[in-house]
Amino acid sequence: MPSRPCRGQRRICRPRSPRSERASSKYAAHIFTDGGCRNNGTHKGVHVQADDKAAWAYLIEYGGQKLSASGGRFGATNNEMEMTAFLESLKKLEELGLNDQPLLFSLDSQYVIKAVSDNDQGPAWIEGWQRRGWKKADGSPVANRELWQEIAKEMAKFAQPEFEWVKGHANSAGNNFVDGLLNKYMDQM
């Protein structure tokens, strides 16, 4: 199935498809990100407690190199860590001077993918949130607004990102690597 560009932007989301772990020569870098928490909760103070461990990680494969990083904090939700992993990867890619290059992001977070790229289910959520003053279609405030605003600011610097969804904890070596990295970070917290 061919990819389709986002409205007014150059972001593309590809539906899940079998793909080699190696980014084709079409991409300057292949990026994997993941976030998690030991409680798998999404609501602070309900499922997520202040002392719950949470972490993020990314892997950037480019030019025969592999760069990775991880971090974490207590009391964060799974979604916050998924977003933070993506944001931190964007910052590193910009630092490496790759933001004008074609990039492939392989993420297991539908939340992040649907927010930043058009896909078969509609336009990128972030575009509507910005138009509505960071409110969802129903008028309620966007969760994690500050993180989304940082992501929007960083994404504006990227010319050719493409996205694909990969199933977490499955057959993606890159996704399994970042999942292991973030879990190791939580073990050491």
CSV table of C-alpha atoms in Angstrom, one decimal:
chain,number,residue,atom,x,y,z
A,1,MET,CA,0.0,0.0,0.0
A,2,PRO,CA,1.5,3.4,-1.0
A,3,SER,CA,2.1,5.9,1.7
A,4,ARG,CA,0.4,9.3,1.6
A,5,PRO,CA,1.7,12.6,2.7
A,6,CYS,CA,0.2,14.5,5.5
A,7,ARG,CA,-2.0,17.6,4.7
A,8,GLY,CA,0.2,20.6,4.3
A,9,GLN,CA,3.2,18.7,5.6
A,10,ARG,CA,5.7,16.2,4.6
A,11,ARG,CA,5.0,13.6,7.2
A,12,ILE,CA,4.0,10.1,6.1
A,13,CYS,CA,2.6,7.2,8.0
A,14,ARG,CA,2.9,3.8,6.5
A,15,PRO,CA,0.5,1.1,7.6
A,16,ARG,CA,2.0,-1.9,9.3
A,17,SER,CA,3.9,-3.9,6.7
A,18,PRO,CA,6.6,-6.5,6.7
A,19,ARG,CA,9.9,-4.6,6.5
A,20,SER,CA,13.5,-5.5,6.8
A,21,GLU,CA,15.1,-4.3,10.1
A,22,ARG,CA,17.6,-2.3,8.0
A,23,ALA,CA,16.3,1.0,6.7
A,24,SER,CA,16.6,0.9,2.9
A,25,SER,CA,19.0,3.2,1.2
A,26,LYS,CA,16.0,5.6,0.9
A,27,TYR,CA,16.5,6.7,4.5
A,28,ALA,CA,19.4,8.4,6.1
A,29,ALA,CA,18.4,6.9,9.5
A,30,HIS,CA,16.1,4.3,11.0
A,31,ILE,CA,14.8,5.3,14.5
A,32,PHE,CA,13.1,3.1,17.1
A,33,THR,CA,11.6,4.6,20.2
A,34,ASP,CA,9.8,3.1,23.2
A,35,GLY,CA,8.5,4.2,26.6
A,36,GLY,CA,7.1,2.3,29.5
A,37,CYS,CA,6.2,2.2,33.1
A,38,ARG,CA,6.0,-0.6,35.6
A,39,ASN,CA,2.4,-0.1,36.3
A,40,ASN,CA,1.2,0.4,32.6
A,41,GLY,CA,-1.2,3.1,33.9
A,42,THR,CA,-2.4,6.1,32.0
A,43,HIS,CA,-3.9,8.2,34.9
A,44,LYS,CA,-1.7,9.9,37.5
A,45,GLY,CA,-2.9,9.4,41.0
A,46,VAL,CA,-5.2,6.5,40.0
A,47,HIS,CA,-3.1,3.8,38.2
A,48,VAL,CA,0.1,5.7,38.3
A,49,GLN,CA,1.6,6.5,41.7
A,50,ALA,CA,4.4,9.0,42.5
A,51,ASP,CA,6.9,6.2,43.2
A,52,ASP,CA,6.2,4.1,40.1
A,53,LYS,CA,9.2,3.7,37.8
A,54,ALA,CA,8.9,4.9,34.2
A,55,ALA,CA,11.5,5.1,31.4
A,56,TRP,CA,12.1,5.8,27.7
A,57,ALA,CA,14.7,4.8,25.2
A,58,TYR,CA,15.6,5.4,21.5
A,59,LEU,CA,17.9,3.7,19.0
A,60,ILE,CA,19.1,5.6,15.9
A,61,GLU,CA,20.8,3.6,13.1
A,62,TYR,CA,22.6,5.7,10.6
A,63,GLY,CA,25.7,5.6,8.5
A,64,GLY,CA,26.7,2.2,9.9
A,65,GLN,CA,26.4,3.5,13.5
A,66,LYS,CA,24.0,2.8,16.3
A,67,LEU,CA,23.3,5.5,18.9
A,68,SER,CA,21.0,4.9,21.8
A,69,ALA,CA,19.9,6.7,24.9
A,70,SER,CA,17.5,6.2,27.8
A,71,GLY,CA,16.2,8.0,30.8
A,72,GLY,CA,13.3,7.9,33.2
A,73,ARG,CA,11.6,9.3,36.2
A,74,PHE,CA,9.2,8.3,38.8
A,75,GLY,CA,5.4,8.8,38.5
A,76,ALA,CA,5.2,9.2,34.7
A,77,THR,CA,2.6,7.5,32.6
A,78,ASN,CA,3.3,5.1,29.7
A,79,ASN,CA,2.2,7.7,27.2
A,80,GLU,CA,4.4,10.3,28.7
A,81,MET,CA,7.4,8.0,28.3
A,82,GLU,CA,6.5,7.1,24.7
A,83,MET,CA,6.3,10.8,23.9
A,84,THR,CA,9.5,11.6,25.7
A,85,ALA,CA,11.4,8.8,23.8
A,86,PHE,CA,10.2,10.3,20.5
A,87,LEU,CA,11.0,13.9,21.6
A,88,GLU,CA,14.5,12.9,22.7
A,89,SER,CA,15.2,11.1,19.4
A,90,LEU,CA,14.1,14.2,17.5
A,91,LYS,CA,16.5,16.3,19.6
A,92,LYS,CA,19.4,13.9,18.9
A,93,LEU,CA,18.6,13.7,15.2
A,94,GLU,CA,18.7,17.5,15.0
A,95,GLU,CA,22.0,17.5,16.9
A,96,LEU,CA,23.4,15.0,14.3
A,97,GLY,CA,22.2,17.3,11.5
A,98,LEU,CA,19.8,14.7,10.1
A,99,ASN,CA,16.6,16.7,10.4
A,100,ASP,CA,16.7,17.6,6.6
A,101,GLN,CA,17.2,13.9,5.6
A,102,PRO,CA,14.6,11.2,4.9
A,103,LEU,CA,14.1,9.4,8.2
A,104,LEU,CA,12.1,6.2,9.1
A,105,PHE,CA,10.6,6.1,12.6
A,106,SER,CA,9.5,2.6,13.7
A,107,LEU,CA,7.3,3.0,16.7
A,108,ASP,CA,5.1,0.7,18.7
A,109,SER,CA,3.0,3.6,20.0
A,110,GLN,CA,-0.2,4.2,18.0
A,111,TYR,CA,-0.7,7.2,20.3
A,112,VAL,CA,2.4,9.0,19.0
A,113,ILE,CA,2.0,7.9,15.4
A,114,LYS,CA,-1.6,9.1,15.1
A,115,ALA,CA,-0.7,12.3,16.8
A,116,VAL,CA,2.2,13.3,14.5
A,117,SER,CA,1.3,11.8,11.1
A,118,ASP,CA,-1.6,11.4,8.8
A,119,ASN,CA,-2.7,7.8,8.5
A,120,ASP,CA,-5.5,5.7,7.1
A,121,GLN,CA,-7.7,6.8,10.0
A,122,GLY,CA,-7.4,10.5,9.4
A,123,PRO,CA,-5.1,13.5,9.7
A,124,ALA,CA,-2.5,14.0,12.4
A,125,TRP,CA,-4.2,14.8,15.7
A,126,ILE,CA,-1.6,17.4,16.6
A,127,GLU,CA,-2.7,19.6,13.7
A,128,GLY,CA,-6.3,19.8,15.0
A,129,TRP,CA,-5.2,20.3,18.6
A,130,GLN,CA,-3.1,23.3,17.5
A,131,ARG,CA,-6.0,24.8,15.5
A,132,ARG,CA,-8.3,24.4,18.5
A,133,GLY,CA,-5.9,25.9,21.0
A,134,TRP,CA,-4.6,22.6,22.3
A,135,LYS,CA,-8.1,21.1,22.8
A,136,LYS,CA,-9.5,17.9,21.5
A,137,ALA,CA,-12.4,17.7,19.2
A,138,ASP,CA,-14.8,17.4,22.1
A,139,GLY,CA,-13.4,20.6,23.6
A,140,SER,CA,-11.5,18.9,26.5
A,141,PRO,CA,-7.9,19.8,27.1
A,142,VAL,CA,-5.2,17.7,25.4
A,143,ALA,CA,-3.4,15.4,27.9
A,144,ASN,CA,0.3,16.0,28.1
A,145,ARG,CA,0.0,19.4,26.4
A,146,GLU,CA,3.5,20.6,27.3
A,147,LEU,CA,5.1,17.5,25.8
A,148,TRP,CA,3.0,17.8,22.6
A,149,GLN,CA,3.9,21.4,22.3
A,150,GLU,CA,7.6,20.5,22.5
A,151,ILE,CA,7.1,17.7,20.0
A,152,ALA,CA,5.3,20.1,17.6
A,153,LYS,CA,8.2,22.6,17.9
A,154,GLU,CA,10.8,19.9,17.1
A,155,MET,CA,8.7,18.3,14.3
A,156,ALA,CA,8.6,21.6,12.5
A,157,LYS,CA,12.4,21.3,12.0
A,158,PHE,CA,12.1,18.0,10.1
A,159,ALA,CA,11.6,17.8,6.4
A,160,GLN,CA,11.1,14.1,5.6
A,161,PRO,CA,10.0,11.9,8.5
A,162,GLU,CA,8.1,8.7,7.7
A,163,PHE,CA,6.4,6.5,10.3
A,164,GLU,CA,5.6,2.9,10.6
A,165,TRP,CA,3.9,0.9,13.4
A,166,VAL,CA,5.7,-2.1,14.7
A,167,LYS,CA,4.1,-4.5,17.2
A,168,GLY,CA,5.8,-4.2,20.5
A,169,HIS,CA,7.6,-7.3,22.0
A,170,ALA,CA,7.4,-9.1,18.7
A,171,ASN,CA,9.7,-9.5,15.7
A,172,SER,CA,11.4,-6.1,15.6
A,173,ALA,CA,15.0,-6.3,16.8
A,174,GLY,CA,15.1,-2.5,17.1
A,175,ASN,CA,11.9,-2.3,19.1
A,176,ASN,CA,13.1,-5.2,21.3
A,177,PHE,CA,16.4,-3.4,21.9
A,178,VAL,CA,14.8,-0.1,23.1
A,179,ASP,CA,12.3,-2.1,25.2
A,180,GLY,CA,15.2,-3.9,26.9
A,181,LEU,CA,17.1,-0.6,27.3
A,182,LEU,CA,14.2,1.2,29.1
A,183,ASN,CA,13.6,-1.8,31.3
A,184,LYS,CA,17.3,-1.9,32.3
A,185,TYR,CA,17.0,1.8,33.1
A,186,MET,CA,14.0,1.1,35.4
A,187,ASP,CA,15.8,-1.8,37.0
A,188,GLN,CA,18.5,0.7,38.0
A,189,MET,CA,16.2,3.4,39.3
